[in-house]
């Protein structure tokens, strides 16, 4: 028992796993593929956004520096050197430029690096200073125009300058750019709260502060400096990097976009997909469990039915063997019985011819002869029943009388009925025609119904058997008993296999099921109901196939 339970439990588990995998694995696979596709699409779009943003910001920054250099060039071209080296004139020019706020100070230096004039907030710190050793000063004298890297200089404040020389390169006009305004040009380049935008020189030094507060470049950011092209791009697990060289490839503008920042809508979609997959998985698991349990129970029931049917078939085979044995015994006994009957008859015929005076116990002899004949007839009846029982194993159709079949079936249970004081009433229609059917199997149906009726009525009950011609030429055999009847809920299952209302051990639940099957195969029908005065009523209808009125 435990072994079978473990076997069916294993089948249930395997079915659950199989159903669950078949239903959930494709969905999870599709979700993973969709997730990767959405992520890749999002990264591509983020790259496109970063590229367009950096292209625009690079153009704005280049124009800003170009405008400031053009302004200084305009000043040195419009005003002579004598004008520019005058402090008051320079202050007038500065006041004219000051409303824009993008220039912190103006400074005029001669070609030897000596400062002539200065306008700005750092006058006391740089007054009298020389710049002939400053790199930016040397680059300006060489190139005529220069944008410096960020440096501290005499002011000890990080800043960068733009400077130009006059056509004769006898002086340098320098302007310090307002870092706040310049840095603000990068604010709109920040893509997402964890994105960054900054400018570094070729050595990787920050020329504008990192919006995230970084103080040095990481490995990926340094890799961008090695790109020779005007614009480069790099994608890592967390960031999309885009770079653009500006100011004659002296500065590198870098935009760093965090990939997760761009996943706002995607994360909502992803969470919904995950919740949907989880919900589907739970439902699939529940459905798989219910289906697996149902299949396992059906399999278990089928195995049980198969086992019971196997036992039934074994019993049928056993009874067939017994039937053949009984037929052989009956055949062997019939011959001696016939001989006894003949001899008893012969003695009965001779006794009247004897002289009564010479035979003292003539009447006793005659009574003994009659007793011999009676018991021989009784033995003949028994052997006849045994032969009839043996014919039940045959499946051939034959011409039979329903009344005789019923009577023969009654003879099998009549003794048991008499022991229990059960009356079996016969209401036969003696005009019933013979039918072509399987008599032994139909007799088995009658015997099953009679046995059930005897079990139902108990002591001193009553069974009434009625035969009649029904509608459409059907022959009707009705078995009614005086028992308690059938409960309404049991009527729906009365012909189901293994269903029984008898006590445990007194019924297999197969008798009515087999009877129903036999009648169906014979083309008839069987119904169960409760009688109007109580008790159960079983009605069997058999078709009159194969015989005409004359033949019957």
Short mmCIF file of C-alpha atoms in Angstrom, two decimals:
data_model
loop_
_atom_site.label_atom_id
_atom_site.label_comp_id
_atom_site.label_asym_id
_atom_site.label_seq_id
_atom_site.Cartn_x
_atom_site.Cartn_y
_atom_site.Cartn_z
CA UNK A 1 0.00 0.00 0.00
CA UNK A 2 2.76 2.41 0.97
CA UNK A 3 4.65 1.45 -2.16
CA UNK A 4 1.67 2.28 -4.38
CA UNK A 5 1.13 5.56 -2.54
CA UNK A 6 4.76 6.51 -3.13
CA UNK A 7 4.41 5.49 -6.80
CA UNK A 8 1.40 7.74 -7.40
CA UNK A 9 3.02 10.57 -5.41
CA UNK A 10 6.06 10.34 -7.70
CA UNK A 11 3.82 10.47 -10.78
CA UNK A 12 2.05 13.53 -9.38
CA UNK A 13 5.35 15.31 -8.71
CA UNK A 14 6.64 14.56 -12.19
CA UNK A 15 3.43 15.76 -13.79
CA UNK A 16 3.51 18.97 -11.73
CA UNK A 17 7.11 19.62 -12.77
CA UNK A 18 6.34 18.84 -16.42
CA UNK A 19 3.23 21.02 -16.58
CA UNK A 20 4.96 23.83 -14.70
CA UNK A 21 7.99 23.78 -16.96
CA UNK A 22 5.91 23.59 -20.14
CA UNK A 23 3.79 26.56 -19.10
CA UNK A 24 6.29 28.81 -17.30
CA UNK A 25 9.63 28.24 -19.03
CA UNK A 26 8.49 29.68 -22.40
CA UNK A 27 7.04 32.73 -20.63
CA UNK A 28 10.21 33.30 -18.61
CA UNK A 29 12.32 32.84 -21.76
CA UNK A 30 10.20 35.33 -23.66
CA UNK A 31 10.40 37.80 -20.74
CA UNK A 32 14.21 37.51 -20.61
CA UNK A 33 14.52 38.04 -24.37
CA UNK A 34 12.14 41.01 -24.21
CA UNK A 35 14.11 42.42 -21.27
CA UNK A 36 17.40 42.24 -23.20
CA UNK A 37 15.81 43.79 -26.29
CA UNK A 38 14.32 46.66 -24.29
CA UNK A 39 17.65 47.27 -22.52
CA UNK A 40 19.58 47.29 -25.78
CA UNK A 41 17.05 49.61 -27.39
CA UNK A 42 17.24 51.91 -24.40
CA UNK A 43 21.05 52.00 -24.54
CA UNK A 44 20.99 52.79 -28.26
CA UNK A 45 18.56 55.65 -27.66
CA UNK A 46 20.69 56.91 -24.77
CA UNK A 47 23.74 56.87 -27.04
CA UNK A 48 21.88 58.87 -29.66
CA UNK A 49 20.77 61.39 -27.04
CA UNK A 50 24.30 61.70 -25.63
CA UNK A 51 25.76 62.17 -29.12
CA UNK A 52 23.32 64.91 -30.04
CA UNK A 53 23.78 66.60 -26.66
CA UNK A 54 27.56 66.61 -26.78
CA UNK A 55 27.51 67.83 -30.38
CA UNK A 56 25.37 70.77 -29.34
CA UNK A 57 27.32 71.56 -26.15
CA UNK A 58 30.65 71.39 -27.97
CA UNK A 59 29.37 73.87 -30.51
CA UNK A 60 28.12 76.22 -27.76
CA UNK A 61 31.43 76.10 -25.83
CA UNK A 62 33.46 76.62 -28.98
CA UNK A 63 31.35 79.62 -29.90
CA UNK A 64 31.70 81.02 -26.36
CA UNK A 65 35.50 80.87 -26.46
CA UNK A 66 35.59 82.10 -30.04
CA UNK A 67 33.42 85.09 -29.15
CA UNK A 68 35.68 86.04 -26.22
CA UNK A 69 38.80 85.79 -28.34
CA UNK A 70 37.14 87.78 -31.12
CA UNK A 71 36.24 90.47 -28.60
CA UNK A 72 39.84 90.77 -27.42
CA UNK A 73 41.06 90.83 -31.02
CA UNK A 74 38.61 93.59 -31.77
CA UNK A 75 39.92 95.65 -28.85
CA UNK A 76 43.57 95.30 -29.83
CA UNK A 77 42.73 96.10 -33.43
CA UNK A 78 40.59 99.15 -32.60
CA UNK A 79 42.75 100.74 -29.95
CA UNK A 80 46.42 101.55 -30.19
CA UNK A 81 48.92 100.29 -27.69
CA UNK A 82 49.18 103.70 -26.00
CA UNK A 83 45.48 103.64 -25.35
CA UNK A 84 45.37 100.14 -23.93
CA UNK A 85 48.26 100.51 -21.51
CA UNK A 86 46.49 103.41 -19.78
CA UNK A 87 44.77 102.21 -16.62
CA UNK A 88 41.81 104.56 -16.93
CA UNK A 89 41.21 103.59 -20.57
CA UNK A 90 41.33 99.92 -19.71
CA UNK A 91 38.84 100.52 -16.90
CA UNK A 92 36.50 102.20 -19.38
CA UNK A 93 36.73 99.21 -21.70
CA UNK A 94 36.14 96.82 -18.83
CA UNK A 95 33.06 98.73 -17.70
CA UNK A 96 31.76 98.49 -21.25
CA UNK A 97 32.23 94.70 -21.15
CA UNK A 98 31.25 94.16 -17.51
CA UNK A 99 27.44 93.94 -17.96
CA UNK A 100 27.85 90.57 -19.68
CA UNK A 101 29.56 89.21 -16.54
CA UNK A 102 31.51 86.50 -18.35
CA UNK A 103 34.89 88.29 -17.96
CA UNK A 104 36.35 88.61 -14.46
CA UNK A 105 39.21 90.98 -15.26
CA UNK A 106 41.29 92.53 -18.06
CA UNK A 107 45.00 92.75 -18.07
CA UNK A 108 47.56 94.37 -20.44
CA UNK A 109 51.09 92.96 -20.43
CA UNK A 110 53.98 94.00 -22.62
CA UNK A 111 55.99 91.53 -24.63
CA UNK A 112 58.58 91.25 -21.86
CA UNK A 113 55.95 89.95 -19.43
CA UNK A 114 55.61 93.16 -17.41
CA UNK A 115 52.10 94.17 -16.49
CA UNK A 116 50.99 97.61 -17.70
CA UNK A 117 47.42 97.85 -16.60
CA UNK A 118 44.88 95.70 -14.74
CA UNK A 119 41.16 95.93 -14.08
CA UNK A 120 39.60 93.41 -11.78
CA UNK A 121 39.28 92.14 -8.19
CA UNK A 122 42.84 90.80 -7.84
CA UNK A 123 44.76 94.05 -8.30
CA UNK A 124 46.69 93.84 -5.01
CA UNK A 125 47.70 90.23 -5.59
CA UNK A 126 49.16 90.62 -9.04
CA UNK A 127 50.37 94.22 -9.06
CA UNK A 128 53.95 94.37 -10.32
CA UNK A 129 54.06 90.69 -11.25
CA UNK A 130 55.84 89.38 -14.32
CA UNK A 131 54.51 86.72 -16.69
CA UNK A 132 57.43 86.08 -18.99
CA UNK A 133 57.79 82.57 -17.52
CA UNK A 134 54.07 81.73 -17.64
CA UNK A 135 53.27 79.05 -20.19
CA UNK A 136 50.08 80.72 -21.28
CA UNK A 137 52.03 83.96 -21.92
CA UNK A 138 54.60 82.19 -24.04
CA UNK A 139 51.91 80.34 -26.03
CA UNK A 140 50.09 83.63 -26.65
CA UNK A 141 53.22 85.34 -27.99
CA UNK A 142 53.87 82.38 -30.24
CA UNK A 143 50.34 81.78 -31.52
CA UNK A 144 48.92 85.27 -31.19
CA UNK A 145 45.88 83.82 -29.50
CA UNK A 146 45.56 81.35 -26.66
CA UNK A 147 43.09 79.69 -24.32
CA UNK A 148 44.84 78.42 -21.23
CA UNK A 149 44.23 75.39 -19.08
CA UNK A 150 42.96 75.98 -15.59
CA UNK A 151 45.70 77.16 -13.28
CA UNK A 152 46.00 79.04 -9.96
CA UNK A 153 48.73 81.55 -10.78
CA UNK A 154 49.43 84.50 -8.48
CA UNK A 155 45.81 84.52 -7.33
CA UNK A 156 45.82 81.05 -5.87
CA UNK A 157 42.38 80.56 -7.39
CA UNK A 158 41.74 78.08 -10.22
CA UNK A 159 40.89 79.96 -13.36
CA UNK A 160 41.63 80.03 -17.05
CA UNK A 161 42.29 82.91 -19.39
CA UNK A 162 41.95 83.87 -23.01
CA UNK A 163 44.63 86.13 -24.42
CA UNK A 164 45.59 87.75 -27.71
CA UNK A 165 48.46 89.92 -28.93
CA UNK A 166 48.32 93.03 -31.03
CA UNK A 167 49.45 92.62 -34.63
CA UNK A 168 53.04 93.66 -33.69
CA UNK A 169 53.03 91.34 -30.65
CA UNK A 170 54.23 94.18 -28.43
CA UNK A 171 51.56 93.58 -25.86
CA UNK A 172 49.19 90.89 -24.65
CA UNK A 173 45.58 91.57 -23.76
CA UNK A 174 44.34 88.94 -21.34
CA UNK A 175 40.91 88.27 -19.94
CA UNK A 176 40.00 85.89 -17.14
CA UNK A 177 36.80 83.98 -17.90
CA UNK A 178 34.10 83.76 -15.25
CA UNK A 179 34.24 80.08 -14.32
CA UNK A 180 30.70 80.04 -12.97
CA UNK A 181 29.25 81.19 -16.29
CA UNK A 182 31.52 78.92 -18.26
CA UNK A 183 30.75 75.89 -16.08
CA UNK A 184 27.05 76.59 -16.36
CA UNK A 185 27.32 75.80 -20.06
CA UNK A 186 27.69 72.14 -19.05
CA UNK A 187 24.73 71.95 -16.68
CA UNK A 188 22.26 71.30 -19.47
CA UNK A 189 24.52 68.49 -20.69
CA UNK A 190 23.87 66.40 -17.59
CA UNK A 191 21.71 63.41 -18.59
CA UNK A 192 19.96 62.15 -15.47
CA UNK A 193 20.65 62.69 -11.77
CA UNK A 194 23.65 60.35 -11.84
CA UNK A 195 25.02 61.69 -15.11
CA UNK A 196 28.08 63.92 -15.43
CA UNK A 197 29.56 66.43 -17.89
CA UNK A 198 33.03 67.95 -17.65
CA UNK A 199 36.04 69.09 -19.64
CA UNK A 200 39.55 67.69 -19.25
CA UNK A 201 42.78 68.57 -21.00
CA UNK A 202 44.98 66.12 -22.84
CA UNK A 203 46.67 65.15 -19.57
CA UNK A 204 43.33 64.25 -18.04
CA UNK A 205 43.21 67.22 -15.63
CA UNK A 206 39.75 68.62 -14.95
CA UNK A 207 39.19 72.00 -16.61
CA UNK A 208 35.67 72.19 -15.26
CA UNK A 209 34.53 70.54 -12.02
CA UNK A 210 32.76 67.22 -12.22
CA UNK A 211 29.03 67.63 -11.60
CA UNK A 212 29.26 64.54 -9.40
CA UNK A 213 32.30 65.84 -7.50
CA UNK A 214 34.83 63.44 -9.02
CA UNK A 215 38.44 64.56 -8.73
CA UNK A 216 40.13 62.17 -11.12
CA UNK A 217 39.29 60.14 -14.19
CA UNK A 218 38.52 56.45 -13.99
CA UNK A 219 39.93 53.86 -16.37
CA UNK A 220 37.13 54.17 -18.94
CA UNK A 221 37.29 57.96 -18.94
CA UNK A 222 41.05 57.90 -19.54
CA UNK A 223 40.42 55.54 -22.44
CA UNK A 224 38.34 58.27 -24.09
CA UNK A 225 41.38 60.58 -24.21
CA UNK A 226 43.12 58.04 -26.41
CA UNK A 227 40.43 58.38 -29.06
CA UNK A 228 41.84 60.28 -31.98
CA UNK A 229 38.56 60.94 -33.69
CA UNK A 230 36.62 64.12 -33.16
CA UNK A 231 33.88 62.30 -31.31
CA UNK A 232 34.05 59.02 -29.43
CA UNK A 233 31.66 56.73 -27.57
CA UNK A 234 32.06 53.97 -25.02
CA UNK A 235 29.44 51.77 -23.33
CA UNK A 236 30.06 49.96 -20.06
CA UNK A 237 27.76 48.05 -17.75
CA UNK A 238 26.72 51.21 -15.90
CA UNK A 239 27.48 54.18 -18.15
CA UNK A 240 27.37 55.45 -21.69
CA UNK A 241 30.37 57.72 -22.33
CA UNK A 242 30.49 60.23 -25.15
CA UNK A 243 33.43 62.59 -25.78
CA UNK A 244 34.14 65.44 -28.15
CA UNK A 245 37.41 67.29 -28.69
CA UNK A 246 37.17 71.11 -28.66
CA UNK A 247 39.56 74.08 -28.84
CA UNK A 248 41.81 72.51 -31.47
CA UNK A 249 41.84 69.17 -29.64
CA UNK A 250 43.25 70.72 -26.45
CA UNK A 251 40.18 70.04 -24.37
CA UNK A 252 37.98 66.99 -24.27
CA UNK A 253 34.32 67.43 -23.43
CA UNK A 254 32.96 64.29 -21.75
CA UNK A 255 29.32 63.38 -21.11
CA UNK A 256 28.75 60.46 -18.81
CA UNK A 257 25.16 59.08 -18.77
CA UNK A 258 24.06 56.54 -16.18
CA UNK A 259 22.16 53.74 -17.91
CA UNK A 260 19.84 53.10 -14.97
CA UNK A 261 18.74 56.76 -14.99
CA UNK A 262 17.29 56.21 -18.43
CA UNK A 263 15.41 53.10 -17.30
CA UNK A 264 12.69 54.96 -15.46
CA UNK A 265 9.83 53.89 -17.73
CA UNK A 266 11.55 50.63 -18.54
CA UNK A 267 11.81 49.73 -14.84
CA UNK A 268 8.07 50.27 -14.47
CA UNK A 269 7.46 48.02 -17.48
CA UNK A 270 9.98 45.51 -16.18
CA UNK A 271 8.35 45.42 -12.73
CA UNK A 272 4.96 44.88 -14.35
CA UNK A 273 6.37 42.07 -16.47
CA UNK A 274 7.95 40.48 -13.39
CA UNK A 275 4.67 40.72 -11.48
CA UNK A 276 2.83 39.26 -14.48
CA UNK A 277 5.34 36.41 -14.78
CA UNK A 278 5.09 35.71 -11.05
CA UNK A 279 1.28 35.75 -11.22
CA UNK A 280 1.31 33.44 -14.26
CA UNK A 281 3.81 31.17 -12.52
CA UNK A 282 1.62 30.93 -9.42
CA UNK A 283 -1.48 30.23 -11.52
CA UNK A 284 0.47 27.74 -13.65
CA UNK A 285 1.74 26.02 -10.50
CA UNK A 286 -1.78 25.88 -9.09
CA UNK A 287 -3.22 24.63 -12.38
CA UNK A 288 -0.41 22.12 -12.83
CA UNK A 289 -0.96 20.82 -9.31
CA UNK A 290 -4.72 20.47 -9.77
CA UNK A 291 -4.35 18.84 -13.19
CA UNK A 292 -1.61 16.50 -11.96
CA UNK A 293 -3.61 15.46 -8.90
CA UNK A 294 -6.69 14.88 -11.09
CA UNK A 295 -4.71 12.82 -13.60
CA UNK A 296 -3.00 10.88 -10.84
CA UNK A 297 -6.35 10.13 -9.18
CA UNK A 298 -7.86 9.05 -12.50
CA UNK A 299 -4.86 6.84 -13.11
CA UNK A 300 -5.16 5.41 -9.63
CA UNK A 301 -8.89 4.78 -10.13
CA UNK A 302 -8.26 3.19 -13.53
CA UNK A 303 -5.62 0.92 -12.03
CA UNK A 304 -8.03 -0.02 -9.27
CA UNK A 305 -10.80 -0.75 -11.78
CA UNK A 306 -8.39 -2.73 -13.91
CA UNK A 307 -7.35 -4.75 -10.89
CA UNK A 308 -10.97 -5.39 -9.92
CA UNK A 309 -11.87 -6.36 -13.48
CA UNK A 310 -8.90 -8.68 -13.59
CA UNK A 311 -10.17 -10.34 -10.45
CA UNK A 312 -13.63 -10.47 -11.97
CA UNK A 313 -12.29 -12.07 -15.13
CA UNK A 314 -10.35 -14.55 -13.05
CA UNK A 315 -13.54 -15.35 -11.15
CA UNK A 316 -15.44 -15.75 -14.43
CA UNK A 317 -12.77 -18.08 -15.74
CA UNK A 318 -12.89 -20.01 -12.50
CA UNK A 319 -16.67 -20.29 -12.68
CA UNK A 320 -16.42 -21.38 -16.30
CA UNK A 321 -14.15 -24.18 -15.23
CA UNK A 322 -16.56 -25.13 -12.47
CA UNK A 323 -19.42 -24.98 -14.97
CA UNK A 324 -17.68 -27.33 -17.36
CA UNK A 325 -16.90 -29.67 -14.47
CA UNK A 326 -20.54 -29.52 -13.32
CA UNK A 327 -21.73 -30.24 -16.87
CA UNK A 328 -19.48 -33.30 -17.04
CA UNK A 329 -20.71 -34.57 -13.69
CA UNK A 330 -24.35 -33.95 -14.62
CA UNK A 331 -23.91 -35.80 -17.90
CA UNK A 332 -22.31 -38.77 -16.15
CA UNK A 333 -25.06 -38.86 -13.51
CA UNK A 334 -27.93 -38.56 -15.95
CA UNK A 335 -27.25 -41.97 -17.52
CA UNK A 336 -27.45 -43.92 -14.23
CA UNK A 337 -30.49 -41.86 -13.23
CA UNK A 338 -32.18 -42.81 -16.51
CA UNK A 339 -31.39 -46.43 -15.87
CA UNK A 340 -32.78 -46.16 -12.31
CA UNK A 341 -35.91 -44.49 -13.65
CA UNK A 342 -36.42 -47.22 -16.25
CA UNK A 343 -35.88 -49.98 -13.73
CA UNK A 344 -38.15 -48.34 -11.16
CA UNK A 345 -40.83 -47.94 -13.82
CA UNK A 346 -40.42 -51.55 -14.84
CA UNK A 347 -40.78 -52.65 -11.22
CA UNK A 348 -43.84 -50.39 -10.87
CA UNK A 349 -45.43 -52.03 -13.92
CA UNK A 350 -44.67 -55.58 -12.66
CA UNK A 351 -45.92 -55.17 -9.12
CA UNK A 352 -49.66 -55.02 -10.06
CA UNK A 353 -49.27 -58.34 -11.86
CA UNK A 354 -48.01 -60.09 -8.73
CA UNK A 355 -50.29 -62.04 -6.40
CA UNK A 356 -51.13 -59.74 -3.53
CA UNK A 357 -51.50 -62.69 -1.26
CA UNK A 358 -47.95 -63.86 -1.90
CA UNK A 359 -46.43 -60.40 -1.41
CA UNK A 360 -46.77 -59.33 2.11
CA UNK A 361 -45.67 -55.65 1.75
CA UNK A 362 -46.95 -54.84 -1.75
CA UNK A 363 -48.11 -51.33 -0.91
CA UNK A 364 -44.81 -50.52 0.74
CA UNK A 365 -43.03 -51.72 -2.39
CA UNK A 366 -45.23 -49.53 -4.56
CA UNK A 367 -44.58 -46.48 -2.29
CA UNK A 368 -40.86 -47.18 -2.43
CA UNK A 369 -40.99 -47.26 -6.22
CA UNK A 370 -42.75 -43.90 -6.22
CA UNK A 371 -40.16 -42.50 -3.78
CA UNK A 372 -37.41 -43.74 -6.06
CA UNK A 373 -39.06 -42.04 -9.05
CA UNK A 374 -39.55 -38.80 -7.05
CA UNK A 375 -35.96 -38.58 -5.91
CA UNK A 376 -34.67 -39.56 -9.33
CA UNK A 377 -36.73 -36.72 -10.81
CA UNK A 378 -35.32 -34.40 -8.13
CA UNK A 379 -31.81 -35.53 -8.96
CA UNK A 380 -32.62 -34.99 -12.63
CA UNK A 381 -33.76 -31.45 -11.87
CA UNK A 382 -30.46 -30.75 -10.11
CA UNK A 383 -28.43 -32.09 -12.99
CA UNK A 384 -30.59 -30.07 -15.39
CA UNK A 385 -29.77 -26.90 -13.44
CA UNK A 386 -26.09 -27.77 -13.50
CA UNK A 387 -26.27 -28.18 -17.28
CA UNK A 388 -28.12 -24.88 -17.54
CA UNK A 389 -25.45 -23.19 -15.46
CA UNK A 390 -22.74 -24.58 -17.69
CA UNK A 391 -24.50 -23.11 -20.75
CA UNK A 392 -24.04 -19.58 -19.23
CA UNK A 393 -20.48 -19.60 -20.43
CA UNK A 394 -21.66 -19.57 -24.03
CA UNK A 395 -22.10 -16.23 -25.84
CA UNK A 396 -24.17 -17.53 -28.74
CA UNK A 397 -27.64 -16.13 -29.24
CA UNK A 398 -30.51 -18.51 -29.20
CA UNK A 399 -34.26 -18.56 -29.16
CA UNK A 400 -35.35 -18.31 -25.53
CA UNK A 401 -38.49 -17.82 -23.52
CA UNK A 402 -38.25 -14.94 -21.07
CA UNK A 403 -40.65 -16.58 -18.65
CA UNK A 404 -38.60 -19.77 -18.63
CA UNK A 405 -35.38 -17.82 -18.08
CA UNK A 406 -36.93 -16.00 -15.15
CA UNK A 407 -38.33 -19.22 -13.73
CA UNK A 408 -34.95 -20.90 -13.98
CA UNK A 409 -33.27 -17.95 -12.27
CA UNK A 410 -35.88 -18.09 -9.51
CA UNK A 411 -35.13 -21.78 -9.01
CA UNK A 412 -31.54 -20.87 -8.08
CA UNK A 413 -32.61 -18.57 -5.26
CA UNK A 414 -35.89 -20.18 -4.26
CA UNK A 415 -34.38 -22.23 -1.43
CA UNK A 416 -32.58 -19.21 0.04
CA UNK A 417 -35.84 -17.26 -0.23
CA UNK A 418 -37.75 -19.94 1.60
CA UNK A 419 -35.19 -19.97 4.43
CA UNK A 420 -35.82 -16.26 4.92
CA UNK A 421 -39.59 -16.60 4.45
CA UNK A 422 -39.51 -14.43 1.35
CA UNK A 423 -42.42 -14.77 -1.05
CA UNK A 424 -41.62 -14.63 -4.75
CA UNK A 425 -44.72 -13.71 -6.73
CA UNK A 426 -44.90 -14.36 -10.46
CA UNK A 427 -47.11 -12.26 -12.71
CA UNK A 428 -46.11 -13.67 -16.06
CA UNK A 429 -47.69 -12.83 -19.38
CA UNK A 430 -47.87 -16.29 -20.90
CA UNK A 431 -48.33 -14.81 -24.38
CA UNK A 432 -44.83 -13.41 -24.47
CA UNK A 433 -43.11 -14.30 -27.71
CA UNK A 434 -39.74 -15.98 -27.74
CA UNK A 435 -36.78 -13.74 -28.47
CA UNK A 436 -33.40 -14.20 -30.06
CA UNK A 437 -30.92 -13.22 -27.36
CA UNK A 438 -28.11 -14.48 -25.16
CA UNK A 439 -30.16 -16.45 -22.67
CA UNK A 440 -27.39 -17.32 -20.17
CA UNK A 441 -26.21 -13.72 -19.90
CA UNK A 442 -29.77 -12.42 -19.58
CA UNK A 443 -30.38 -15.05 -16.93
CA UNK A 444 -27.33 -13.72 -15.06
CA UNK A 445 -29.00 -10.29 -15.08
CA UNK A 446 -32.18 -11.78 -13.59
CA UNK A 447 -30.16 -13.66 -10.99
CA UNK A 448 -28.29 -10.48 -9.97
CA UNK A 449 -31.57 -8.58 -9.58
CA UNK A 450 -33.11 -11.40 -7.55
CA UNK A 451 -30.09 -11.66 -5.24
CA UNK A 452 -30.18 -7.90 -4.67
CA UNK A 453 -33.91 -8.04 -3.95
CA UNK A 454 -33.43 -10.87 -1.42
CA UNK A 455 -30.67 -8.87 0.32
CA UNK A 456 -32.92 -5.78 0.36
CA UNK A 457 -36.19 -7.25 1.71
CA UNK A 458 -34.62 -9.32 4.53
CA UNK A 459 -36.85 -11.69 6.55
CA UNK A 460 -40.50 -12.14 5.50
CA UNK A 461 -40.20 -9.86 2.52
CA UNK A 462 -41.90 -10.04 -0.82
CA UNK A 463 -40.58 -10.02 -4.38
CA UNK A 464 -42.88 -9.62 -7.37
CA UNK A 465 -41.74 -10.47 -10.91
CA UNK A 466 -43.85 -9.18 -13.78
CA UNK A 467 -43.41 -9.87 -17.48
CA UNK A 468 -45.32 -8.04 -20.20
CA UNK A 469 -45.12 -6.63 -23.69
CA UNK A 470 -44.10 -2.98 -23.61
CA UNK A 471 -44.16 -0.21 -26.17
CA UNK A 472 -42.49 -0.60 -29.56
CA UNK A 473 -42.53 -4.37 -29.17
CA UNK A 474 -40.13 -4.44 -26.26
CA UNK A 475 -40.45 -7.22 -23.69
CA UNK A 476 -40.55 -5.88 -20.14
CA UNK A 477 -39.39 -7.79 -17.07
CA UNK A 478 -40.00 -5.97 -13.80
CA UNK A 479 -38.53 -6.92 -10.41
CA UNK A 480 -40.22 -5.13 -7.47
CA UNK A 481 -39.42 -5.76 -3.82
CA UNK A 482 -40.83 -4.68 -0.47
CA UNK A 483 -37.49 -3.41 0.84
CA UNK A 484 -36.59 0.14 1.96
CA UNK A 485 -36.10 1.33 -1.61
CA UNK A 486 -33.16 3.33 -3.04
CA UNK A 487 -32.11 6.73 -1.72
CA UNK A 488 -32.53 9.50 -4.32
CA UNK A 489 -28.82 10.39 -4.22
CA UNK A 490 -27.94 6.72 -4.83
CA UNK A 491 -30.18 6.42 -7.91
CA UNK A 492 -27.70 8.51 -9.95
CA UNK A 493 -24.85 6.09 -9.19
CA UNK A 494 -26.69 2.80 -8.89
CA UNK A 495 -25.16 1.41 -12.11
CA UNK A 496 -21.65 2.82 -11.56
CA UNK A 497 -18.90 0.27 -11.06
CA UNK A 498 -17.93 -0.41 -7.44
CA UNK A 499 -20.92 1.50 -6.12
CA UNK A 500 -22.84 -0.45 -3.52
CA UNK A 501 -25.27 0.30 -0.73
CA UNK A 502 -24.56 -3.00 0.95
CA UNK A 503 -22.42 -3.38 4.02
CA UNK A 504 -18.69 -3.75 3.57
CA UNK A 505 -17.78 -7.28 2.53
CA UNK A 506 -21.31 -8.14 1.32
CA UNK A 507 -21.12 -6.61 -2.15
CA UNK A 508 -18.51 -5.81 -4.78
CA UNK A 509 -20.51 -3.06 -6.50
CA UNK A 510 -20.15 -4.86 -9.84
CA UNK A 511 -23.43 -6.81 -10.09
CA UNK A 512 -25.61 -3.97 -11.36
CA UNK A 513 -22.74 -2.58 -13.43
CA UNK A 514 -22.35 -5.94 -15.20
CA UNK A 515 -26.14 -6.27 -15.56
CA UNK A 516 -26.34 -2.80 -17.13
CA UNK A 517 -23.51 -3.68 -19.51
CA UNK A 518 -25.13 -6.98 -20.54
CA UNK A 519 -28.54 -5.43 -21.21
CA UNK A 520 -26.96 -2.60 -23.20
CA UNK A 521 -25.07 -5.09 -25.35
CA UNK A 522 -28.27 -7.04 -25.95
CA UNK A 523 -29.93 -3.86 -27.28
CA UNK A 524 -32.16 -3.30 -24.27
CA UNK A 525 -32.24 -1.06 -21.27
CA UNK A 526 -32.45 -1.28 -17.51
CA UNK A 527 -33.82 1.31 -15.14
CA UNK A 528 -34.02 1.65 -11.37
CA UNK A 529 -36.72 3.47 -9.43
CA UNK A 530 -38.69 3.39 -6.23
CA UNK A 531 -42.16 1.89 -6.30
CA UNK A 532 -45.24 4.03 -5.50
CA UNK A 533 -45.78 1.95 -2.32
CA UNK A 534 -42.10 1.76 -1.44
CA UNK A 535 -39.39 -0.69 -2.29
CA UNK A 536 -37.09 -0.79 -5.28
CA UNK A 537 -38.20 -1.51 -8.83
CA UNK A 538 -35.84 -2.63 -11.60
CA UNK A 539 -37.28 -2.65 -15.13
CA UNK A 540 -35.51 -4.56 -17.89
CA UNK A 541 -36.55 -4.08 -21.50
CA UNK A 542 -35.41 -6.55 -24.18
CA UNK A 543 -36.04 -6.15 -27.94
CA UNK A 544 -37.90 -8.85 -29.89
CA UNK A 545 -35.25 -9.12 -32.55
CA UNK A 546 -35.13 -11.97 -35.06
CA UNK A 547 -38.57 -13.59 -34.67
CA UNK A 548 -41.88 -13.07 -36.39
CA UNK A 549 -45.24 -13.61 -34.77
CA UNK A 550 -45.62 -16.98 -36.47
CA UNK A 551 -42.20 -18.10 -35.40
CA UNK A 552 -42.94 -17.13 -31.83
#
